[in-house]
Amino acid sequence: MGIKAWKTCIRRPPQAATFRLSVQNPYTRELQTTQITGYPPPTRQPTAEPKQRPVPDPAASTMDCDRILEASAKHPIVAGHDYQYGTAGFRMDSELLTGVSFRVGLLAGLRSRQLNGRAIGVMITASHNPPADNGVKILDPMGDMLDKEWEDYATQLVNCPTDQELLDTYLDLARRLEIDVNASGRVIFGRDTRPSGHRLAAALAAALDANTTEYTDYKIVTTPQLHYITRCINTEGTPEAYGDPTLVGYYKKLGGAFVRALKERKIQSKLSVDCANGVGGPKLAELLKYIPKGINGFNVQLVNDDVIRPELLNRECGADWVKTRQQPPLTHKPPPHVRCCSLDGDADRLIYHWLDPIYGFFLLDGDRIATLFALFMDDMLRSAGLEGKLEMGVVQTAYANGASTTYLKRRLRVPIVITPTGVKYLHRAASQFDVGIYFEANGHGTIVFSHEALAAFHNTEPQSPAQKYALEVLSAVGDMINQTVGDAFSDMLMVEVALAHSDWTLKEWATIYDDLPNRLLQIQVGNKDIFCTTDAERRLSHPPGAQNEIDDTVGKYNLGRSFARPSGTENVCRVYAEAATRSEADELATKVAHIVQQFGS
């Protein structure tokens, strides 16, 4: 397809002349003709080559736009919905997502072309949501979250009301960003076990076929596995090579590193893993094949691993259930004293827990995992002689329990960074440290190592057996941790390594500090958008006066802390409160909720 413009002289008097100007519309291909009167153009002289690179015009390309229009018509968007790309991509009822998935495919192919053909990932999952939901999110080449500017492009593209407007917006975006739509592009994608995943993957593939993008369907994978493979593909053959870009490569890397990191340390007892009846069940079973059975007492039992009946996904089990309900899975209640952990539906969250016959249920959430990792890494860095040479920091959100923050500051004296809610913010902040540990309280997190840290683990010449031991453990941990995103598998292995080296039970881990009692409420408001936050979502900047009233209320409670923030997807505000006692935390939360209702009505 191309723009064809030419001028045909009708008559040529000495002065003025009439010309016919014919232009082919780049989208409809109709030839539009008009007549103008004026002076004939002077004879063209040869011009020098432009100094600036000419802007590629996708409308002047040979791309077959009819194919995009035809494919889009087969995967229509559901009208009447406002689609917004958020931290989890597009996530909603799966019946609304077929057209969304198609348009995400177009954008992913365009993103790849902008980055000179580097592979872009697309994961189809709704994580801990019910089975009827699903989601589509895009991964950038290093396995990280999509660039913020491109989140806005995704929202714009998906909300186009017609096929023609979709094509126009797609071409306009390519033109504005100087992207050659005829260049090579590559996309890889996978999905979790939800029944709708196959349909959404087919819609995604249809878009990639329509804009001639090379793609690979990895079928059913965990979300962290797709992040891992994306980075491996884009770093293969470079000094930053991250590993073999296959599932087997993933299993071998994590399994082998786990064995090396354990050394001769013993694991105290069996671990029961609640797989949320999701993709984590079969994929963890595969990973365990690459770890010698029973090594150092490592004995894993998988429960809630039924993927044949999709309606069981996340039902009364899984990390989100355990965290929010503060109780073990109802579908497989563990006996007392058994060490347990729970994954979520796509295996990117991890929560540890156990049932004490006297004191009841104990929960070890993301705050506790971050603290355990920080203690372990601090000890290993000191033993390796790297204390003071590498900077370690911990990244949390406002939802982190205040007791964990206080413990880290006083016990380890490590820098603590608080970011807004959302993995992309935590990951970015953690990347500023040589050893950056980040976790949300919900169990999503990982460790990010700088190039300097990894080089120090591998290249430092040990001066003693103890230093050699620590350097070898750190080197193994650098391989075992999935640095691209929170990964329940690698985090679980890391917890087991840290506990084994500390010779701790879950109870000993749980007693390093006492959580402050807390309460989380969800408040219906007239318009959530009038609530604006600042200071990493810990304070309200609008509506005026609301934060002053919250401050006055919080000041009346011992160890009181509370904040309110609007939901990103629902017309509600969430109120978090903590205080020295359970009754005070509940009372503080109720009073702050009343303030929110007053200002939001």
Coordinates of C-alpha atoms in Angstrom, one line a residue, residues 88 137 148 179-180 234 268 272 274 299 307 360 431 441 463 487 557-558:
A88 CA -1.6 -6.8 35.8
K137 CA -0.1 -8.5 30.0
K148 CA 4.8 2.9 31.3
I179 CA 8.6 2.3 13.6
D180 CA 9.0 0.4 10.4
N234 CA 17.1 -11.6 24.5
Q268 CA 14.3 -30.1 59.1
S272 CA 3.4 -29.5 52.1
D274 CA -0.6 -25.9 48.3
N299 CA 10.9 -33.7 51.0
V307 CA -5.8 -29.0 37.0
G360 CA -3.5 -21.9 66.3
S431 CA 17.4 -2.4 41.0
A441 CA 2.8 -8.5 51.9
Q463 CA 41.2 -15.8 51.9
D487 CA 8.7 -16.5 41.4
Y557 CA -3.3 5.6 69.2
N558 CA -0.2 3.9 70.5

